[in-house]
Each structure stands twice: as C-alpha cells, then as structure tokens.
C-alpha cells in the first residue's frame, strides 16, 4: 500500500501535462501511486498518459468514455486509490522539489491527521512567482497547535480564510471514505468539498512550505472564461448549507459560512472577466436572495456585505464611486509627489545659501533599512572617537524605525525633517545611492561604501547584459553616482572595477571595508555568543550555506542544493546554517522548504540576522556559489567551498569580472555529489584548500586591517591627514601614491 495516491484529472492540458507528471515522478520520495484520469480529452493527453504508464509502474491511467467535468473526474479516480492519503493534483500545476518528502515528514510528525494543509505559490505565465499571501496562517496554526501538532477548525477558524481549493491539502483516505465525501458537478466544485472536509476533520495539521506551483495561465483556465457557468457558485453554496443542516453539531458555523458566501459571490461579480455584462444584475439579485435566505437570526452583517441588502443599481453606483475614488487618489498622489519634488528643490536652493554643518553626518544603508553594513561601522566608530559629530539615520518607514536602538537619531525618508537635515548635513554616508529627492548641496561630501567586493557585473557593465539589468535604469543610477566624492575600496580589484563600472567624478579611498573590522577583531567570546543566539549546540561544526540570486530566473531564486539532504549528509555534530541573499528574503524562496526545515531544527535559517558579520563569525566553513560574502569571509582564514554547478549559466547571464572556478578561495564542486564528497572525505579543509585560500586572501583582503571605520572617520570626517593606525592584523596596504596620505590613499 503506497503512502500517497496522487489523483490527476486531465483535460486539454497537453502543453503542461509532462511537466506536471515529471514533477511528481521525479520526487525523491517514491512511495506513491499516480492515478491519472483522462476526461475524454480531445488533444494528445491520453497518449501522453499511456506513455508514462508504460515506463513507470506507479502510473495508472483511466480513460473516461465521455467528458464529465473536473469534479466527477476526481470521483472516478478515488475508488482506484489504495494509498494512505489522497492528493488531488490539477494537471497544469507542478510539485516543488522535495515536496512529497516534506509532506511525509510532517504527517509522521503529526501522527497522520485527517487533513494536512500545505502552502503554494502562484506562478504566472509571464514568469512572475508570488507566494500565498496568507502563508502566515499555516505557520501560526502550527505554532499554536496541540502537543501533537493538530487542531480543529473551531480551534483555528482562520484556516477557512485560506483559498477554498482541494489541491493544497492531503486527505487521509479512510477519513474521506468514512464521511462519504465526493465532488459535485459544475464550476467551483472545490467549495462543497473543502468546507465540509475541514469542518468535519477532528485533526488538522499544517505545513508551512510551498509544495505546489499553482499555474496562472494566460488563457484556458475555466474560471477566467466569461460565462453564465459562474452562476454555479450559488448551487455549490446551497450544498454547503445543506451539509451543515444535516449535522446539528455544525449549526454554529452558519454565520461564518453565510459571510463567506457573500464575500465569494461579490468577488466573482467584481472580476471583469467572469460574468457577461448582461448577466451581472441577475447574478447580484440571486446572491442577495441567498444572502437573505441563509442569514442566521440575530447575526450582524459586516459593512462590506451590507451592499447585498440593497438593489443592484445601488451596488453598481458604489462600484463606480470606488473606481472614481481610486482614480482621484492616484492623481492626488501624483500631484503630491510633484509638489514634494518642487519643495525639495526649493529647500535645497535655500539651504545652499548656508554653509553645511561640519558636525552633521547623514547615514543610510540597504535602501534605508536601518543601522547596518559599512555605514553602521563608520557611525559607531564616529560615536566612539568623535562624539561631537551628530549622526542621523534615514529610514524608510516607521516599521524600520521601530527596530532602531533607542539612542539612534533618525528621520523618515522624504519627510520634511529629512529634507531639513539633508539641507544642512556636511557628510552623507551610504552603501546604496541616495534618492533623487535628496539633491546634493554645494559643499556636502558623499561617501559611498558599496556592499562588498564585486564578482558579478555592476554599473555600466550591465549595459551588455540586458537580462541582468531588467527593470534597472543604468543612466539614472549613474546620475546618482555622480554625487559620490569618495568610493571606499577593500582591495585593488575593487578599485579598478568601481572606476570602470561607475565612470563618475569620485576618488577611490583605500580604506578597507568598515563592516569587516568586526571580523578582524572578534574573538572566541563573541563567536560563542553568536552561536548561542542562533541556537547552535556547543561543540558543533557549523557549515554556512550562502547562495546568491540568479539573473537567468525571474525572481532570482533557483534551488541548487537539497538542504535536508545536505544537512543529513553532513552527519551528527554538524549544524547547517543558511543565509539567503537579501533580494530573496521576502520572496517565495524561504517557503520552498527553508522555513519548515528551520522550524523542525534540521537547519538554522539566519536570513533575518541583521548583521551578516555575526553569521560569518559563527561558521567554521562557508559554502557559497558566487556570493560576495566569500571575499569578506576569507578574512577569517577559514575554509571556503565554491559550489559552481551552474557557473556557465550564471556568468553568461550576469557577467563576471573573473572566473571564480579558476581562481577560487578553496575547493570547487560542480555537482551535489562532488560537494558531499568534499565534506565526507575531509578534503574541504586540506592543504590545497589552505593554499588556495592564502592566495585569495592576499588578493582580496589587502586593505582590511581592522581599522577601516576609524580610517574613514579620522581622515575624511575629521580631516586628520597624518593619522596612522596601529599594526595591521592582515597585511599592510600598498604604499600611498600621494605624499600627503599615508594609509588612506585617494586615486
């Protein structure tokens, strides 16, 4: 008996069917059966199914003699299922890698609940991917569940706020058979299945992991076809109410379902592509009748549903008013932006009549996210050795401001106070370009710190890589870079690249990277504290995996390593820490297994750690692909492994200043098998690894001596041209090219 019975209804999807089946059959978890039901599809689907059945014994095919629709096609497959759990997979959707293994692990963890609800992502035909916006419901439900990880709908009613579909759940087969659940004909057939199932289940569990890609087709989705078939929604909710009526214990749910019905029908009515214009009035009246008929006595009506208590003319007028209000708001916002820009220019003109305040420094980092990176290191050093300097941070919003230490002075981006401070500041420190709304005043000095040593193409070099600069305005970026007075560099390579990539009027300062001072000076006490905060067991060897984003994939995320497998292969006594690229932190990447593995303690997700220096200090070895983190990590003189299984595609799409696989900081793996062997054999830390790392450090850590932040403060902010630091812990920078400079060199 297999663990999962995957029932796949098939109709007119020949262009997507192979991808769907491959996503199931190529899963690492193989204890499954696939029951594919051909709903008399007129295209080549039937032949494709037979082909797969011939070559994989786990696939069985049913060919229906006539077309019966999606719900009845699923019903046809259920009697043939022998697995412990039923999974209904639509034939144009796909499973994500590792999904079935994650489902099986969660079922074991929760002792086979009646229903397991998992997460999904919408994958649009134009290439975009968007995670389920209610994913937090799954995580919150898991955190607040009973000791066995399960709950009922009455304990977690928000589970009914999720999309009412059948394909984001697993169902214990004996539970379905005992309750006699089947699918009904017509559109929206998932509604009278999902509500009864969830309300009847005594044990529900959730899996906060994206297991399915829900394909958003440009055409061909029956729900996006303009038709009177959308009136079926009324019959489907009548079935839901009939089910509740048949079970007195569920009577308390009538009010909740009544509201859901109203919301669902109004949503269909509001969509422009669902109903013929001539049928919208009739649809509204039918919905209003049902709303009155099924309203439980004594219940109040939510404000957004009160429109159903009036007529269609009132509804249509309100819809028109909403659209008009949205257009007015859009125009008002445009006018406000134009007025703010004029005001900013006026303030800049007025401010230009006053000399800048030499003790006022304006800071920002990572698009105004907080006190971070190189600007933060300079800020803290300035407070230590030059307390008379007033440092003010620009933050993007109140949410970011709430995370700042209480003694940090800040202004909100584009606020009147922000413009007043900017008009008076003598120094601007940032690792991202300042916005155009903060024009540069005469006499102000802009210090650009960058975000690490460049491997991939930057600036004007992106002009030859149209895919990498998609949505990126290079000329505008260069206009903002024209404001730089100083560009901080950590090594000769960076100096050459920045001057090539940003052909602007700035001077390169050989300071080192201020944020890397922490790596030079930190000792074992600091490292132990970071490990304790991350929850790493004492005595464990820590492997840090830090992948970067890909420009050959929209959204930037590509799974290169099976994290669960890697953690298992590392073995006992190891902790795998994962740090995603910041551009991937808020996308679907963490939902594709990382968040769930972190919850289960399989890996540690350190993506949200604000200071990447701390994460690096906690690691004994770094595994990365092409992340700039490797240049900073080399300062620690700890092993580095470059996992370069797609180097050709990466270099071709983004461009690279040198071949990291030919000049690596350690051993290079070109497949997961090679990566696993490096660790199993101990080769990752052999003499060759040390030799490669030594050459890499000599080339890319030349100016990082632990005094970078102090060097910037003393020589730029304070003008101490004769300042010389103490002995370097990494290696002295090259001799200065200017007679009036010592360690700090302007080129």
XYZ file of C-alpha atoms in Angstrom:
747
model
C 0.000 0.000 0.000
C 1.589 3.332 -1.049
C 1.696 6.323 1.249
C 0.178 8.744 -1.279
C -2.393 8.318 -4.026
C -1.944 11.249 -6.408
C -5.134 11.672 -8.435
C -4.608 13.786 -11.572
C -7.698 14.794 -13.613
C -6.667 15.532 -17.208
C -8.419 17.584 -19.886
C -6.879 19.705 -22.678
C -3.531 20.290 -20.972
C -1.135 18.556 -23.363
C 1.265 21.503 -23.202
C 1.594 21.250 -19.411
C 0.975 17.578 -18.666
C 4.529 16.280 -18.956
C 5.840 18.963 -16.619
C 3.139 18.073 -14.096
C 3.832 14.330 -14.185
C 7.604 14.802 -14.112
C 7.311 16.985 -11.020
C 5.620 14.052 -9.246
C 7.560 11.085 -10.557
C 10.979 12.726 -10.146
C 10.436 13.438 -6.453
C 12.979 11.881 -4.090
C 10.063 10.383 -2.140
C 8.825 7.457 -4.227
C 6.201 5.661 -2.129
C 3.337 6.846 -4.302
C 0.850 5.831 -6.935
C -0.401 8.169 -9.649
C -3.951 7.718 -10.859
C -4.327 9.826 -13.994
C -7.897 10.188 -15.255
C -8.311 11.204 -18.887
C -11.605 13.130 -19.043
C -12.070 12.254 -22.710
C -9.557 14.946 -23.630
C -9.678 15.750 -27.373
C -5.954 16.548 -27.640
C -2.890 14.353 -27.098
C -3.273 13.973 -23.335
C -4.434 10.356 -23.484
C -1.376 9.251 -25.458
C 0.944 11.107 -23.093
C -0.614 9.368 -20.099
C -0.265 5.946 -21.717
C 3.382 6.690 -22.479
C 4.085 7.479 -18.826
C 2.195 4.390 -17.646
C 4.280 2.192 -19.944
C 7.549 3.379 -18.462
C 6.623 3.825 -14.780
C 4.675 1.163 -12.941
C 3.488 3.709 -10.382
C 1.246 5.327 -13.007
C -2.233 4.010 -13.787
C -4.455 5.586 -16.409
C -8.245 5.687 -16.633
C -9.779 6.782 -19.949
C -13.352 8.020 -19.427
C -15.755 7.340 -22.327
C -17.232 10.852 -22.167
C -16.336 14.224 -20.735
C -17.789 14.591 -17.235
C -16.051 17.653 -15.793
C -13.405 18.177 -13.143
C -15.322 17.102 -10.055
C -16.633 13.837 -11.484
C -13.215 13.073 -12.978
C -11.736 13.214 -9.494
C -14.554 10.982 -8.262
C -13.684 8.450 -10.956
C -10.137 8.187 -9.681
C -10.928 7.800 -5.966
C -12.181 4.153 -5.997
C -8.858 3.091 -7.523
C -6.772 4.735 -4.802
C -5.012 2.444 -2.324
C -2.733 4.951 -0.586
C -2.979 6.150 2.988
C -3.556 9.714 1.785
C -5.307 11.243 -1.214
C -3.767 14.148 -3.087
C -5.712 15.810 -5.905
C -3.227 17.481 -8.261
C -4.503 19.547 -11.181
C -2.715 18.587 -14.383
C -1.379 22.065 -15.189
C 0.193 22.545 -11.742
C 3.504 21.154 -10.508
C 5.068 19.998 -7.269
C 8.152 21.747 -5.973
C 11.320 19.672 -5.427
C 11.214 17.781 -2.140
C 7.502 18.454 -1.606
C 6.387 14.846 -1.071
C 9.229 14.169 1.361
C 8.258 17.270 3.349
C 4.612 16.143 3.382
C 5.552 12.646 4.541
C 7.762 14.023 7.309
C 5.009 16.357 8.530
C 2.431 13.556 8.520
C 4.750 11.417 10.621
C 5.403 14.340 12.954
C 1.653 14.873 13.494
C 0.641 11.182 13.624
C -1.443 11.072 10.424
C -4.088 13.801 10.798
C -7.347 13.768 8.844
C -6.163 16.684 6.700
C -2.765 18.268 6.036
C -2.876 21.806 4.604
C 0.281 22.982 2.838
C 1.385 26.151 1.087
C 1.586 27.064 -2.588
C 2.866 29.811 -4.879
C 1.180 31.333 -7.905
C 3.406 31.050 -10.972
C 2.273 33.474 -13.655
C 2.514 32.855 -17.386
C 4.782 35.907 -17.749
C 7.332 34.424 -15.328
C 6.473 36.017 -12.002
C 6.054 33.990 -8.814
C 4.051 35.087 -5.769
C 3.614 33.184 -2.541
C 0.222 32.702 -0.952
C -0.417 35.957 0.923
C -1.984 34.037 3.834
C 1.024 31.765 4.359
C 1.319 33.105 7.898
C -1.916 31.286 8.773
C -0.138 27.961 8.264
C 2.816 28.959 10.436
C 0.617 30.430 13.166
C -1.591 27.333 13.221
C 1.437 25.046 13.585
C 2.865 27.155 16.399
C -0.424 27.256 18.288
C -1.498 23.633 17.754
C -1.804 20.981 20.436
C 1.097 18.830 21.569
C 0.635 16.511 18.570
C 0.622 19.438 16.140
C -3.049 19.232 15.174
C -6.188 21.296 15.722
C -9.828 21.556 14.646
C -11.480 24.260 12.580
C -13.264 25.568 15.662
C -9.888 25.968 17.396
C -8.367 27.706 14.362
C -11.239 29.202 12.308
C -8.741 31.254 10.295
C -7.910 28.026 8.429
C -11.149 28.705 6.498
C -9.735 32.023 5.285
C -7.346 30.165 3.002
C -8.202 29.653 -0.640
C -11.045 27.145 -0.783
C -9.400 24.680 -3.133
C -8.826 20.961 -2.992
C -5.227 20.810 -4.266
C -3.442 22.433 -1.294
C -4.311 19.583 1.043
C -3.739 15.885 1.723
C -6.683 13.808 2.961
C -6.498 10.591 4.941
C -8.280 8.121 2.716
C -10.183 6.271 5.433
C -11.461 9.627 6.751
C -12.788 10.554 3.281
C -14.378 7.147 2.800
C -15.947 7.145 6.255
C -17.508 10.575 5.739
C -18.575 9.773 2.182
C -17.086 12.906 0.633
C -17.375 13.259 -3.138
C -17.116 16.074 -5.652
C -20.128 17.751 -7.218
C -20.534 18.779 -10.868
C -20.181 22.332 -12.141
C -17.839 25.259 -11.559
C -16.450 25.923 -8.048
C -16.716 22.239 -7.199
C -13.990 22.664 -4.561
C -16.316 24.741 -2.341
C -18.777 21.983 -1.255
C -15.800 19.652 -0.752
C -13.428 21.837 1.237
C -15.818 23.385 3.743
C -17.395 20.044 4.790
C -13.991 18.347 4.942
C -12.411 20.977 7.187
C -15.472 21.283 9.413
C -15.676 17.503 9.853
C -11.984 16.853 10.492
C -11.097 16.170 14.114
C -7.360 16.555 13.454
C -5.948 19.133 11.005
C -2.244 19.861 10.573
C -0.390 22.451 8.513
C 2.881 22.501 6.615
C 4.410 25.959 6.191
C 6.179 25.061 2.962
C 5.497 25.801 -0.699
C 4.759 22.352 -2.070
C 2.876 23.296 -5.217
C 3.202 25.795 -8.043
C -0.287 26.976 -8.955
C -0.062 27.872 -12.636
C -1.761 31.122 -13.643
C -2.457 30.530 -17.322
C -2.929 33.396 -19.748
C -5.918 31.556 -21.164
C -7.538 28.173 -20.756
C -8.447 28.442 -17.065
C -12.163 27.770 -16.935
C -12.693 30.231 -14.081
C -11.342 33.070 -16.231
C -13.771 32.358 -19.073
C -16.689 34.784 -19.332
C -19.761 32.608 -18.962
C -23.046 32.123 -17.139
C -21.482 28.961 -15.694
C -20.270 31.142 -12.835
C -23.847 31.052 -11.533
C -22.894 27.536 -10.350
C -21.398 29.153 -7.242
C -24.908 29.555 -5.840
C -25.702 25.850 -6.161
C -22.360 24.948 -4.595
C -23.062 27.066 -1.511
C -26.573 25.606 -1.294
C -24.816 22.234 -0.960
C -22.588 23.609 1.793
C -25.590 24.910 3.748
C -27.406 21.591 3.228
C -24.391 19.747 4.656
C -24.372 21.954 7.739
C -28.128 21.487 8.158
C -27.648 17.711 8.095
C -25.223 17.890 11.032
C -26.688 19.790 14.005
C -23.281 19.919 15.687
C -22.147 22.296 12.938
C -25.003 24.779 13.338
C -22.721 27.386 14.901
C -20.852 27.679 11.574
C -23.842 29.063 9.659
C -22.945 32.681 10.329
C -19.354 32.155 9.223
C -20.392 30.365 6.032
C -23.058 32.974 5.336
C -20.381 35.683 5.319
C -18.024 33.556 3.213
C -20.744 33.018 0.640
C -21.397 36.753 0.364
C -17.682 37.573 0.051
C -17.120 34.873 -2.574
C -20.051 35.889 -4.757
C -19.211 39.588 -4.597
C -15.636 38.743 -5.551
C -16.865 36.900 -8.649
C -19.167 39.790 -9.532
C -16.346 42.336 -9.208
C -13.998 40.494 -11.568
C -14.294 41.886 -15.103
C -13.773 38.582 -16.913
C -16.198 36.254 -15.137
C -19.783 37.216 -15.983
C -21.286 38.627 -19.180
C -22.260 42.274 -18.529
C -25.896 41.446 -19.260
C -25.908 38.796 -16.505
C -24.367 40.824 -13.671
C -27.650 42.249 -12.409
C -29.233 38.794 -12.330
C -26.183 37.366 -10.524
C -26.372 40.118 -7.908
C -30.086 39.530 -7.313
C -29.575 35.769 -6.945
C -26.745 36.360 -4.494
C -28.838 38.830 -2.480
C -31.712 36.318 -2.294
C -29.385 33.619 -0.948
C -27.860 36.110 1.473
C -31.285 36.917 2.922
C -32.450 33.302 2.894
C -29.481 31.865 4.764
C -28.759 34.697 7.184
C -28.943 33.246 10.706
C -31.306 35.045 13.042
C -29.669 37.646 15.236
C -26.417 37.915 13.292
C -24.983 41.251 12.188
C -23.833 41.936 8.658
C -20.271 43.074 8.020
C -20.070 46.580 6.497
C -18.550 45.303 3.244
C -21.507 42.916 2.783
C -24.327 45.373 3.500
C -24.457 46.200 -0.194
C -26.295 42.878 -0.601
C -29.185 44.307 1.423
C -29.882 46.867 -1.327
C -30.512 46.702 -5.045
C -28.164 46.179 -7.958
C -28.373 49.844 -9.006
C -27.032 50.887 -5.609
C -24.260 48.288 -5.844
C -23.265 49.436 -9.345
C -23.222 53.084 -8.234
C -20.990 52.261 -5.275
C -18.623 50.304 -7.509
C -18.403 53.266 -9.860
C -17.761 55.564 -6.905
C -14.973 53.321 -5.654
C -13.297 53.322 -9.068
C -13.624 57.092 -9.304
C -12.176 57.472 -5.811
C -9.225 55.286 -6.711
C -8.526 57.405 -9.778
C -8.731 60.612 -7.725
C -6.374 59.130 -5.130
C -3.920 58.189 -7.882
C -3.986 61.697 -9.301
C -3.627 63.231 -5.837
C -0.613 61.048 -5.115
C 0.994 62.136 -8.387
C 0.337 65.769 -7.507
C 1.792 65.314 -4.013
C 4.946 63.773 -5.428
C 5.370 66.667 -7.840
C 4.775 69.188 -5.036
C 7.255 67.414 -2.753
C 9.853 67.455 -5.517
C 9.353 71.202 -6.032
C 9.528 71.740 -2.277
C 12.742 69.700 -2.056
C 14.311 71.761 -4.829
C 13.249 74.942 -3.057
C 14.712 73.802 0.240
C 17.933 72.845 -1.486
C 18.145 76.305 -3.034
C 17.519 77.991 0.306
C 19.931 75.636 2.078
C 22.656 76.384 -0.447
C 22.860 79.902 0.982
C 24.071 78.460 4.291
C 27.341 76.618 4.828
C 26.927 72.909 5.683
C 27.159 71.953 9.358
C 30.601 70.259 9.613
C 29.446 68.184 12.582
C 26.314 66.737 10.937
C 26.507 63.329 9.184
C 23.554 61.719 7.407
C 23.643 57.903 7.173
C 21.674 55.267 5.307
C 22.167 51.599 4.415
C 20.491 48.995 2.237
C 17.761 51.316 0.922
C 17.093 52.848 4.329
C 16.509 49.602 6.234
C 18.411 50.539 9.401
C 21.784 50.782 11.129
C 23.605 48.193 9.034
C 26.692 47.416 6.959
C 29.643 49.717 6.361
C 27.711 52.905 7.226
C 26.850 51.400 10.627
C 30.506 50.592 11.326
C 31.513 54.174 10.469
C 28.646 55.540 12.597
C 29.621 53.520 15.669
C 33.293 54.431 15.320
C 32.386 58.117 14.972
C 30.347 57.974 18.177
C 33.327 56.403 19.916
C 36.159 58.704 18.827
C 34.281 61.842 17.689
C 31.188 62.161 19.888
C 30.718 65.790 18.831
C 29.644 64.533 15.381
C 25.879 64.278 15.144
C 24.876 61.160 13.214
C 21.335 60.926 11.849
C 19.920 57.893 10.017
C 17.425 57.950 7.180
C 14.962 55.044 7.480
C 12.243 54.094 5.042
C 9.228 53.934 7.392
C 8.017 53.706 10.985
C 8.343 49.920 10.924
C 12.075 50.197 10.225
C 12.379 52.989 12.798
C 10.837 50.771 15.490
C 13.769 48.357 15.138
C 16.419 51.007 15.794
C 18.204 51.225 19.176
C 16.544 53.863 21.373
C 19.569 56.187 21.298
C 19.742 56.406 17.483
C 18.512 59.652 15.968
C 16.600 59.141 12.734
C 14.386 60.789 10.143
C 11.835 59.175 7.847
C 12.650 59.179 4.146
C 11.173 62.141 2.256
C 9.698 63.653 5.410
C 10.028 67.443 5.894
C 12.531 66.851 8.699
C 14.565 64.564 6.433
C 14.849 67.344 3.853
C 15.791 69.904 6.511
C 18.574 67.666 7.853
C 19.808 66.875 4.339
C 19.983 70.568 3.507
C 22.333 71.133 6.464
C 24.470 67.955 6.566
C 28.117 68.182 5.583
C 28.587 64.426 5.108
C 26.448 61.696 3.549
C 27.377 58.027 4.097
C 25.513 55.274 2.235
C 26.056 51.862 0.627
C 23.205 52.417 -1.860
C 22.639 55.521 -3.994
C 20.701 58.329 -2.358
C 17.284 59.017 -3.910
C 16.860 61.937 -6.250
C 14.528 63.609 -3.737
C 17.621 64.472 -1.645
C 19.672 66.664 -4.002
C 23.337 67.237 -3.257
C 24.209 70.662 -1.876
C 27.393 72.556 -2.669
C 29.974 71.755 -0.036
C 28.427 68.437 1.036
C 30.662 65.348 0.894
C 29.212 61.999 -0.205
C 30.960 58.798 0.904
C 29.853 55.646 -0.906
C 30.795 52.395 0.831
C 29.417 49.800 -1.634
C 28.255 46.352 -0.473
C 31.357 44.210 -0.812
C 33.879 43.121 -3.392
C 32.346 42.710 -6.865
C 32.444 39.389 -8.685
C 29.391 39.975 -10.891
C 28.990 42.859 -13.330
C 27.899 46.192 -11.915
C 27.078 49.677 -13.186
C 27.686 50.379 -16.871
C 28.968 46.833 -17.403
C 25.333 45.733 -17.098
C 24.523 47.504 -20.350
C 25.863 44.440 -22.170
C 23.650 42.137 -20.071
C 20.020 43.048 -20.806
C 18.668 40.191 -18.712
C 20.630 41.236 -15.638
C 19.553 44.872 -15.909
C 15.856 44.083 -16.463
C 13.922 46.885 -14.775
C 17.185 48.656 -13.858
C 17.818 52.187 -15.144
C 21.591 52.403 -15.617
C 21.712 56.065 -16.748
C 19.665 57.164 -13.733
C 21.907 55.138 -11.426
C 24.970 56.878 -12.894
C 23.401 60.303 -12.401
C 23.036 59.485 -8.735
C 26.582 58.101 -8.590
C 27.798 61.445 -9.943
C 27.198 62.732 -6.410
C 29.878 60.498 -4.908
C 33.002 62.242 -3.654
C 34.668 59.136 -2.241
C 34.345 55.443 -3.050
C 35.673 53.076 -0.383
C 37.635 50.060 -1.636
C 38.876 46.931 0.120
C 41.372 45.733 -2.466
C 42.977 46.705 -5.805
C 40.425 44.624 -7.710
C 37.519 46.635 -6.285
C 39.255 49.898 -7.045
C 39.629 49.012 -10.715
C 36.084 47.655 -11.033
C 34.339 50.604 -9.364
C 36.216 53.113 -11.507
C 35.299 51.161 -14.629
C 31.681 50.382 -13.673
C 30.911 53.888 -12.408
C 32.580 56.431 -14.732
C 31.884 59.329 -12.372
C 33.882 62.054 -10.617
C 34.890 60.405 -7.332
C 38.145 59.494 -5.602
C 38.820 55.894 -4.558
C 39.856 55.587 -0.922
C 41.893 52.524 0.046
C 40.275 52.168 3.431
C 39.157 48.558 3.594
C 35.554 47.608 4.372
C 34.468 49.168 7.696
C 31.995 46.376 8.489
C 34.845 43.848 8.235
C 36.643 45.404 11.204
C 34.427 43.156 13.320
C 35.798 40.065 11.572
C 39.369 41.134 12.254
C 38.885 41.967 15.922
C 36.245 39.463 17.102
C 37.416 36.748 19.469
C 36.061 33.412 20.693
C 33.767 35.063 23.267
C 31.908 36.961 20.550
C 31.718 33.856 18.369
C 30.314 31.781 21.242
C 27.677 34.430 21.945
C 26.527 34.450 18.311
C 26.317 30.660 18.227
C 24.265 30.641 21.411
C 21.858 33.236 19.983
C 21.409 31.152 16.845
C 20.708 28.048 18.937
C 23.738 26.096 17.725
C 24.674 23.243 20.086
C 28.011 23.516 21.830
C 30.784 21.665 20.047
C 29.032 21.508 16.677
C 30.888 22.242 13.467
C 28.949 24.983 11.680
C 28.561 24.938 7.889
C 27.266 28.229 6.490
C 25.492 27.982 3.130
C 25.055 31.390 1.474
C 23.643 31.219 -2.071
C 23.206 34.309 -4.237
C 20.395 35.233 -6.621
C 20.309 34.259 -10.311
C 19.654 36.696 -13.116
C 18.629 33.956 -15.518
C 15.487 33.253 -13.476
C 12.756 35.815 -12.820
C 12.615 36.361 -9.094
C 16.229 35.286 -8.723
C 15.704 32.055 -6.774
C 16.918 28.690 -8.029
C 17.185 25.633 -5.778
C 20.769 24.393 -6.180
C 21.000 22.150 -3.102
C 18.512 19.916 -1.297
C 19.003 21.406 2.164
C 17.506 18.465 4.057
C 19.756 16.027 2.234
C 22.840 18.203 2.748
C 22.138 18.518 6.472
C 21.677 14.752 6.719
C 24.840 14.030 4.735
C 26.898 16.325 6.970
C 26.023 13.986 9.821
C 25.880 14.241 13.593
C 27.822 17.010 15.227
C 27.183 19.453 12.369
C 24.777 22.381 12.071
C 23.836 23.720 8.658
C 23.157 27.478 8.741
C 21.502 29.051 5.687
C 21.708 32.718 4.767
C 19.730 33.740 1.681
C 20.638 36.742 -0.450
C 18.706 39.815 0.819
C 16.860 40.063 -2.510
C 15.362 36.613 -1.849
C 14.424 37.117 1.792
C 10.875 38.364 1.148
C 10.081 36.191 -1.866
C 8.946 32.555 -2.078
C 12.452 31.126 -1.517
C 12.059 30.564 2.211
C 8.693 28.933 1.709
C 10.245 26.287 -0.527
C 11.432 24.281 2.463
C 13.775 26.563 4.395
C 11.200 27.881 6.870
C 9.862 24.383 7.553
C 13.338 22.887 7.974
C 14.224 25.682 10.384
C 11.072 25.013 12.422
C 11.949 21.341 12.660
C 15.541 22.071 13.666
C 17.037 20.482 10.543
C 18.790 23.733 9.568
C 19.160 27.211 11.049
C 17.702 29.995 8.914
C 19.897 33.048 9.552
C 18.486 35.149 6.727
C 16.910 37.639 9.131
C 20.037 38.131 11.209
C 20.636 41.876 10.776
C 24.435 41.665 10.888
C 25.927 39.209 8.421
C 29.304 39.603 10.149
C 27.890 37.736 13.151
C 26.676 34.899 10.949
C 30.112 34.574 9.372
C 31.807 34.534 12.784
C 29.611 31.608 13.839
C 30.694 29.452 10.873
C 33.601 27.025 10.622
C 33.310 26.762 6.847
C 31.478 28.700 4.142
C 29.714 27.010 1.236
C 28.615 29.510 -1.374
C 28.163 29.776 -5.087
C 29.009 33.265 -6.259
C 28.099 35.421 -3.266
C 30.344 38.394 -2.443
C 30.279 37.050 1.119
C 33.275 34.885 0.252
C 35.550 37.933 -0.036
C 34.668 39.032 3.490
C 34.708 35.520 4.959
C 38.257 34.997 3.665
C 39.404 37.436 6.368
C 38.661 34.756 8.966
C 41.087 32.359 7.259
C 38.556 29.539 7.475
C 37.787 27.069 4.667
C 35.563 28.071 1.772
C 33.902 25.759 -0.761
C 32.520 27.189 -4.016
C 29.536 25.226 -5.321
C 29.565 26.151 -9.008
C 27.184 23.712 -10.657
C 25.699 26.448 -12.892
C 28.689 28.748 -13.335
C 28.311 28.853 -17.113
C 24.695 29.995 -16.962
C 25.403 32.464 -14.167
C 28.400 34.072 -15.884
C 26.605 34.248 -19.224
C 23.502 35.902 -17.795
C 25.026 38.269 -15.240
C 28.639 38.634 -16.323
C 31.673 38.191 -14.054
C 34.926 40.086 -13.664
C 36.926 36.876 -13.347
C 36.341 33.123 -13.347
C 35.824 32.179 -9.700
C 36.163 28.492 -10.586
C 39.673 29.116 -11.963
C 40.777 31.418 -9.122
C 38.776 30.107 -6.162
C 39.231 30.637 -2.410
C 39.006 26.875 -1.850
C 37.796 23.697 -3.465
C 35.137 23.884 -6.198
C 32.253 21.427 -6.573
C 30.324 21.185 -9.832
C 27.613 18.790 -8.653
C 25.987 17.877 -5.377
C 27.820 14.551 -5.458
C 31.154 16.393 -5.523
C 30.053 18.710 -2.724
C 29.018 15.817 -0.493
C 32.309 14.042 -1.216
C 34.357 17.094 -0.221
C 32.801 17.008 3.230
C 32.629 13.235 3.649
C 36.320 12.877 2.785
C 37.516 15.897 4.750
C 39.022 17.388 1.597
C 37.244 20.690 2.239
C 39.938 21.619 4.776
C 43.066 20.011 3.315
C 46.376 21.667 2.418
C 45.207 22.547 -1.078
C 42.220 24.367 0.409
C 44.572 26.374 2.639
C 46.873 27.177 -0.286
C 44.016 28.455 -2.432
C 42.634 30.493 0.442
C 46.001 32.097 1.146
C 46.310 33.388 -2.414
C 42.720 34.603 -2.366
C 43.280 36.489 0.899
C 46.388 38.118 -0.437
C 44.481 39.389 -3.446
C 41.181 40.437 -1.909
C 41.885 41.283 1.744
C 44.733 43.707 1.057
C 43.291 46.782 2.808
C 41.166 45.113 5.516
C 43.393 45.585 8.566
C 40.697 46.153 11.206
C 40.988 49.956 11.092
C 38.742 50.781 8.132
C 35.980 52.576 10.063
C 38.460 54.606 12.125
C 40.389 55.451 8.960
C 37.249 56.920 7.363
C 36.274 58.869 10.474
C 39.695 60.358 11.133
C 40.805 61.118 7.603
C 37.501 62.122 5.982
C 35.132 63.289 8.718
C 37.819 64.800 10.942
C 40.440 65.674 8.315
C 43.386 64.087 10.195
C 45.614 63.537 7.165
C 48.587 62.368 9.199
C 46.768 59.648 11.137
C 48.433 56.200 11.100
C 46.792 53.087 12.601
C 48.426 50.528 14.822
C 49.938 47.284 13.493
C 47.833 45.573 10.854
C 46.479 42.121 11.571
C 46.014 41.199 7.941
C 48.783 42.831 5.985
C 49.723 46.410 5.273
C 48.115 48.127 2.304
C 50.296 49.144 -0.615
C 52.367 52.310 -0.307
C 50.412 55.506 -0.713
C 50.541 57.230 -4.070
C 50.211 60.696 -2.564
C 52.771 62.421 -0.369
C 50.135 63.852 1.976
C 48.451 60.481 2.579
C 49.733 57.511 4.487
C 47.391 54.533 4.844
C 44.462 56.336 3.209
C 45.090 56.751 -0.482
C 42.930 58.645 -2.937
C 43.219 57.662 -6.557
